[in-house]
Coordinates of C-alpha atoms in Angstrom, one line a residue:
M156 CA -0.2 0.1 -0.1
A157 CA 1.2 3.5 -0.8
D158 CA -0.6 6.9 -0.7
G159 CA -1.5 8.5 -4.1
S160 CA 1.1 11.0 -3.9
E161 CA 3.9 8.8 -3.5
K162 CA 4.7 8.1 -7.3
N163 CA 7.5 6.6 -8.3
A164 CA 7.4 4.2 -4.7
V165 CA 8.0 0.4 -4.6
V166 CA 4.8 -1.1 -3.1
S167 CA 3.2 -4.7 -2.4
N168 CA 0.2 -5.0 -4.8
K169 CA -2.6 -7.5 -3.2
K170 CA -4.6 -8.8 -5.9
V171 CA -7.7 -11.5 -6.2
I172 CA -6.5 -14.2 -8.5
F173 CA -8.4 -16.3 -10.6
K174 CA -7.5 -20.0 -10.1
D175 CA -9.2 -22.1 -12.8
Y176 CA -12.6 -22.2 -14.9
V177 CA -15.7 -22.9 -13.0
S178 CA -18.5 -25.7 -13.5
G179 CA -21.7 -25.2 -11.6
F180 CA -22.2 -22.6 -8.7
P181 CA -18.7 -20.5 -8.2
K182 CA -16.9 -21.0 -4.6
E183 CA -15.0 -18.5 -2.5
S184 CA -12.1 -20.8 -3.3
D185 CA -12.0 -20.3 -7.0
M186 CA -10.4 -17.6 -6.3
A187 CA -7.3 -16.7 -4.2
V188 CA -5.8 -13.5 -2.6
T189 CA -2.1 -12.9 -3.3
V190 CA 0.4 -10.4 -2.9
D191 CA 3.0 -9.1 -5.2
E192 CA 6.0 -7.6 -4.0
N193 CA 8.0 -5.0 -5.7
L194 CA 5.6 -3.1 -8.1
T195 CA 6.8 0.6 -8.6
L196 CA 4.5 3.2 -9.0
K197 CA 5.6 4.4 -12.3
V198 CA 4.7 4.3 -16.1
A199 CA 7.3 2.9 -18.5
G200 CA 8.1 6.0 -20.8
D201 CA 7.1 3.9 -24.1
S202 CA 3.5 3.0 -23.3
K203 CA 0.4 4.8 -23.6
G204 CA -0.7 3.1 -20.2
I205 CA -2.6 4.6 -17.0
L206 CA -1.7 3.2 -13.7
V207 CA -4.7 3.5 -11.7
K208 CA -4.9 3.4 -7.2
N209 CA -8.1 1.2 -7.0
L210 CA -10.8 2.5 -4.5
Y211 CA -13.7 0.8 -4.9
L212 CA -14.5 -2.8 -7.1
S213 CA -18.1 -3.7 -8.2
C214 CA -19.8 -7.0 -8.0
D215 CA -21.5 -8.0 -11.1
P216 CA -23.6 -11.1 -11.9
Y217 CA -21.6 -11.0 -15.4
M218 CA -18.7 -11.6 -13.8
R219 CA -19.7 -15.3 -13.6
L220 CA -19.9 -15.7 -17.2
S221 CA -16.2 -14.9 -17.4
M222 CA -15.2 -17.7 -15.0
T223 CA -15.8 -20.2 -17.8
N224 CA -13.7 -21.1 -21.0
R225 CA -16.8 -20.2 -23.0
S226 CA -16.5 -16.4 -23.9
S227 CA -19.5 -13.6 -22.7
E228 CA -18.6 -12.3 -26.0
I229 CA -19.0 -8.8 -24.3
F230 CA -16.2 -9.3 -21.7
G231 CA -14.2 -12.2 -22.2
T232 CA -13.2 -15.0 -20.0
Y233 CA -10.9 -14.4 -17.2
T234 CA -7.1 -16.1 -17.2
P235 CA -6.6 -18.9 -14.5
G236 CA -3.4 -17.7 -12.8
A237 CA -4.5 -13.7 -13.6
P238 CA -6.3 -11.1 -11.4
I239 CA -10.0 -11.1 -11.9
T240 CA -11.3 -7.8 -14.0
G241 CA -14.6 -5.7 -13.3
F242 CA -15.8 -2.5 -12.7
G243 CA -13.6 0.0 -10.3
V244 CA -13.6 3.6 -9.2
G245 CA -9.9 4.4 -9.1
K246 CA -7.1 7.7 -8.8
V247 CA -4.3 8.0 -11.5
I248 CA -0.9 7.8 -9.7
D249 CA 0.8 8.3 -12.9
S250 CA 0.0 8.3 -16.9
R251 CA 1.6 8.1 -20.1
N252 CA -1.5 8.7 -21.7
P253 CA -2.5 12.8 -22.7
E254 CA -6.1 12.4 -21.8
F255 CA -5.7 11.3 -18.1
K256 CA -3.3 12.9 -15.6
E257 CA -2.1 12.0 -12.2
G258 CA -4.6 12.9 -9.4
D259 CA -7.7 11.7 -11.9
L260 CA -10.2 10.0 -10.4
V261 CA -11.7 7.7 -13.2
W262 CA -13.9 5.1 -13.3
G263 CA -14.2 1.8 -15.8
L264 CA -12.8 -1.4 -16.1
T265 CA -10.0 -2.6 -14.0
G266 CA -8.1 -5.3 -12.2
W267 CA -9.1 -6.9 -8.7
E268 CA -6.0 -5.7 -7.0
E269 CA -4.9 -2.3 -4.9
Y270 CA -3.1 -1.0 -8.2
S271 CA -3.5 -1.6 -11.8
L272 CA -1.7 -0.6 -15.1
L273 CA -4.4 0.1 -17.6
K274 CA -2.9 -0.1 -21.3
S275 CA -5.7 1.5 -22.9
S276 CA -8.2 4.2 -21.8
E277 CA -11.3 2.5 -24.1
G278 CA -14.3 2.8 -21.8
L279 CA -12.8 4.8 -18.6
F280 CA -14.2 7.9 -17.6
K281 CA -13.2 10.5 -15.9
I282 CA -15.4 11.4 -12.6
H283 CA -16.0 14.9 -12.6
H284 CA -18.9 14.9 -9.7
T285 CA -17.3 14.6 -6.5
D286 CA -20.3 16.1 -4.4
I287 CA -21.8 12.2 -4.8
P288 CA -20.5 9.6 -3.4
L289 CA -17.4 8.0 -5.3
S290 CA -18.6 4.4 -4.6
Y291 CA -22.0 5.6 -6.6
Y292 CA -20.0 5.4 -10.0
M293 CA -20.1 1.4 -8.9
G294 CA -23.8 2.0 -9.3
I295 CA -26.2 4.7 -10.0
L296 CA -23.3 6.7 -11.9
G297 CA -22.0 3.6 -13.5
M298 CA -22.4 0.6 -15.5
P299 CA -25.6 -0.4 -13.8
G300 CA -27.1 3.2 -13.8
L301 CA -26.4 3.6 -17.6
T302 CA -27.7 0.0 -18.1
A303 CA -31.0 1.0 -16.1
Y304 CA -31.2 3.9 -18.4
G305 CA -30.5 2.4 -21.8
G306 CA -32.3 -0.5 -21.3
F307 CA -35.7 1.2 -20.0
Y308 CA -35.8 4.1 -22.0
E309 CA -34.6 3.1 -25.2
V310 CA -35.4 -0.7 -25.4
C311 CA -38.6 -1.0 -23.6
A312 CA -40.1 2.7 -25.1
P313 CA -42.0 3.0 -22.1
K314 CA -45.7 5.0 -22.1
K315 CA -47.1 7.1 -19.0
G316 CA -49.7 4.1 -17.5
E317 CA -47.9 1.5 -18.9
Y318 CA -47.7 -1.8 -16.7
V319 CA -44.2 -2.7 -15.7
L320 CA -42.5 -6.0 -13.9
V321 CA -39.2 -5.5 -12.9
S322 CA -37.2 -9.2 -11.8
A323 CA -34.3 -9.0 -10.0
A324 CA -35.8 -5.6 -8.8
S325 CA -33.8 -4.7 -5.5
G326 CA -30.2 -5.1 -7.2
A327 CA -28.0 -2.8 -8.9
V328 CA -30.1 -2.0 -12.0
G329 CA -33.3 -3.3 -11.0
Q330 CA -34.3 -0.9 -8.2
L331 CA -33.6 2.1 -10.6
V332 CA -35.6 0.5 -13.6
G333 CA -38.4 0.4 -11.0
Q334 CA -38.1 4.2 -10.1
F335 CA -37.7 5.3 -13.7
A336 CA -40.7 3.7 -14.5
K337 CA -42.5 5.4 -11.3
L338 CA -41.4 8.5 -13.0
M339 CA -42.9 7.4 -16.1
G340 CA -46.3 7.5 -14.2
C341 CA -46.1 3.4 -14.9
Y342 CA -47.5 0.7 -12.4
V343 CA -44.6 -1.1 -11.3
V344 CA -44.1 -4.3 -9.6
G345 CA -41.0 -5.8 -8.8
S346 CA -40.0 -9.6 -7.8
A347 CA -37.1 -10.2 -5.1
G348 CA -36.2 -13.1 -3.3
T349 CA -36.7 -12.0 0.3
Q350 CA -39.6 -10.6 2.3
D351 CA -36.9 -7.8 3.2
K352 CA -36.3 -7.0 -0.3
V353 CA -39.9 -6.8 -1.0
E354 CA -40.6 -4.3 2.0
L355 CA -37.5 -2.0 0.2
L356 CA -39.0 -2.1 -2.8
K357 CA -42.2 -0.6 -2.0
N358 CA -41.1 1.2 1.4
K359 CA -38.0 3.0 0.0
F360 CA -38.0 2.8 -3.7
G361 CA -41.9 3.1 -4.4
F362 CA -42.9 0.5 -6.1
D363 CA -46.7 0.0 -6.5
D364 CA -46.3 -3.8 -5.3
A365 CA -43.6 -6.3 -5.0
F366 CA -43.6 -10.2 -4.1
N367 CA -41.3 -12.7 -3.6
Y368 CA -40.9 -15.3 -6.0
K369 CA -39.8 -18.1 -3.6
E370 CA -43.3 -17.9 -2.0
E371 CA -45.0 -18.3 -5.4
P372 CA -45.4 -22.0 -5.9
D373 CA -47.0 -21.0 -9.4
L374 CA -45.4 -17.9 -11.2
N375 CA -48.1 -17.9 -14.1
A376 CA -50.8 -17.3 -11.1
A377 CA -48.9 -14.8 -9.3
L378 CA -48.4 -12.6 -12.4
K379 CA -52.1 -12.9 -13.1
R380 CA -52.6 -11.5 -9.7
Y381 CA -50.3 -8.6 -9.6
F382 CA -51.6 -8.1 -13.6
P383 CA -54.9 -8.6 -14.0
E384 CA -54.5 -6.6 -17.6
G385 CA -51.2 -8.2 -18.6
I386 CA -47.8 -6.9 -18.8
D387 CA -46.6 -4.1 -21.0
I388 CA -43.2 -4.0 -20.3
Y389 CA -40.8 -6.5 -18.3
F390 CA -37.2 -6.1 -17.7
E391 CA -35.4 -9.3 -17.5
N392 CA -33.1 -10.1 -15.2
V393 CA -33.1 -13.4 -14.3
G394 CA -34.6 -15.9 -16.9
G395 CA -35.8 -19.4 -16.7
K396 CA -39.3 -19.9 -14.7
M397 CA -40.0 -16.5 -14.6
L398 CA -39.5 -15.3 -18.4
D399 CA -41.7 -18.8 -19.3
A400 CA -44.4 -17.3 -17.1
V401 CA -44.1 -13.3 -18.1
I402 CA -44.6 -14.8 -21.6
L403 CA -48.0 -15.8 -21.1
N404 CA -48.8 -12.8 -19.6
M405 CA -47.8 -9.9 -21.6
R406 CA -50.0 -7.8 -23.3
V407 CA -50.4 -7.1 -27.1
H408 CA -47.1 -5.6 -28.4
G409 CA -45.8 -5.7 -25.0
H410 CA -41.8 -5.4 -24.6
I411 CA -39.5 -7.4 -22.9
A412 CA -35.9 -6.1 -22.8
V413 CA -33.1 -8.7 -21.9
C414 CA -30.7 -7.4 -19.6
G415 CA -29.5 -10.6 -18.0
M416 CA -30.5 -14.3 -16.9
I417 CA -28.8 -14.7 -13.4
S418 CA -31.1 -17.9 -12.5
Q419 CA -29.2 -19.3 -15.8
Y420 CA -25.6 -18.7 -14.9
N421 CA -24.4 -21.1 -12.8
R422 CA -26.0 -24.0 -14.8
D423 CA -24.3 -26.3 -17.1
Q424 CA -27.6 -26.8 -19.1
P425 CA -29.7 -23.4 -19.6
E426 CA -33.4 -24.0 -18.8
G427 CA -35.4 -23.8 -22.2
V428 CA -38.6 -21.2 -22.6
H429 CA -41.5 -23.4 -23.8
N430 CA -44.0 -20.7 -24.3
L431 CA -42.6 -18.8 -27.1
M432 CA -45.7 -19.2 -29.4
S433 CA -47.2 -16.4 -26.9
I434 CA -44.7 -13.8 -28.4
V435 CA -46.3 -14.9 -32.1
Y436 CA -49.9 -14.3 -30.5
K437 CA -49.2 -11.0 -28.6
R438 CA -46.9 -9.6 -31.1
V439 CA -44.3 -9.0 -28.4
R440 CA -41.1 -7.8 -29.0
I441 CA -38.2 -9.2 -27.0
E442 CA -34.5 -7.3 -27.4
G443 CA -31.4 -8.0 -25.5
F444 CA -28.9 -5.1 -25.0
A445 CA -25.7 -4.2 -23.2
T446 CA -24.3 -1.5 -21.5
V447 CA -21.5 -0.7 -24.1
D448 CA -24.2 0.1 -26.8
Y449 CA -24.9 3.5 -24.2
Y450 CA -21.3 4.4 -23.7
P451 CA -21.8 7.4 -26.2
Q452 CA -24.5 8.6 -24.1
Y453 CA -23.3 9.0 -20.4
S454 CA -23.1 12.5 -21.0
K455 CA -26.7 12.7 -21.4
F456 CA -27.0 9.9 -19.0
L457 CA -25.4 12.4 -16.1
D458 CA -27.4 15.1 -17.4
F459 CA -30.6 13.3 -16.4
I460 CA -29.7 11.3 -13.3
L461 CA -27.4 13.7 -11.8
P462 CA -30.6 16.1 -10.5
Y463 CA -32.6 13.4 -9.4
I464 CA -30.2 12.2 -7.3
R465 CA -29.4 15.8 -5.6
E466 CA -32.9 16.1 -5.0
G467 CA -33.8 12.6 -3.6
K468 CA -36.0 12.1 -6.2
V469 CA -33.9 8.9 -6.8
K470 CA -32.6 6.5 -4.3
Y471 CA -30.2 4.1 -4.4
V472 CA -29.2 1.1 -1.9
E473 CA -25.5 -0.4 -1.7
D474 CA -24.2 -3.4 0.2
I475 CA -20.4 -2.4 1.0
V476 CA -17.8 -4.4 2.1
E477 CA -14.4 -3.7 3.3
G478 CA -11.1 -4.9 2.2
L479 CA -10.0 -7.2 -1.1
E480 CA -9.5 -10.1 0.9
N481 CA -13.3 -10.1 1.5
G482 CA -14.1 -9.7 -2.4
P483 CA -14.5 -13.2 -3.3
A484 CA -17.0 -13.9 -0.7
A485 CA -19.2 -10.9 -2.1
I486 CA -19.2 -11.6 -5.9
I487 CA -20.3 -15.5 -4.5
G488 CA -23.1 -13.7 -2.9
L489 CA -24.4 -12.2 -5.1
F490 CA -25.9 -15.6 -6.7
S491 CA -27.6 -16.6 -3.3
G492 CA -29.1 -13.1 -2.9
R493 CA -27.3 -12.4 0.0
N494 CA -26.4 -8.8 -1.1
V495 CA -28.9 -6.0 -0.6
G496 CA -28.9 -3.4 -3.1
K497 CA -26.1 -2.5 -5.3
Q498 CA -22.5 -4.9 -4.0
V499 CA -19.4 -2.9 -3.7
V500 CA -15.8 -3.6 -2.4
V501 CA -13.9 -0.8 -0.6
I502 CA -10.4 -1.0 -0.9
A503 CA -9.2 2.4 -0.2
P504 CA -11.7 4.8 0.2
Q505 CA -11.0 8.7 -0.1

């Protein structure tokens, strides 16, 4: 460890190493915390690298896809024996890239380690609004926020008064989609995996209703109860049985925005979907999307979301753990629903 002012210092660098490709449910033992000695806090003069001290790291469900030797296409696969990667907030210690200078605060893809040498500035964003907690750039002001914004407003194309269902609704993306839908004047129901999360959706985030899918033996019947007139928009985060039931309950010309399918990530054989003919009967549009599609809109997104945050009109809940050594357990906890809100690991708070 070293303070960001100690450029050229030689330090140790704690990191989370990916051990080998994972089949089934991931375990903490699939990762190892190690320490490299003798890291010089200086970028070689013949590169355009950026040396970053990582302050916060983000735990995201897509990381499970990178733990297999089948490419997730967008983020690629982890390399056994190397640090895992993910979104992080960091402070520039040294830079040979003309776009970034020492002292800049940034967010983007980085290594799960105390210090990372970033070889490219692609997908790296400067942080200009520091009146907002820096950890928010792992959530509402970062990848999850941009995901919710692009997925809801662009893919779902919502209209006032429409009926909206959000799955994994208390997570980093879902909690925002529900609030965006309420701002549009929609009727919003969320599904979650515990009663505490259901109460959070209704009492903190302002959802019209919410239910615990684990307590619903018949999801089709549950959806008919909450949406007697059907669903206009489904923001899909889980897949599997929930998607199958939703398809039966969509309204004519409804939209399904496919953000993720966390129920499938730990399965060697994905579950099938059986009610696909309902897409034809109801003329339903199903569209997948990726956050990188909306990177060019990041400035527009900030102009949209920052006033809502400052005025308290959009709320955000984080689940924060401290210390890189606790990072593997935080990642694994995503898949059992242990986290409440956006899971963040604090490495070196400002």
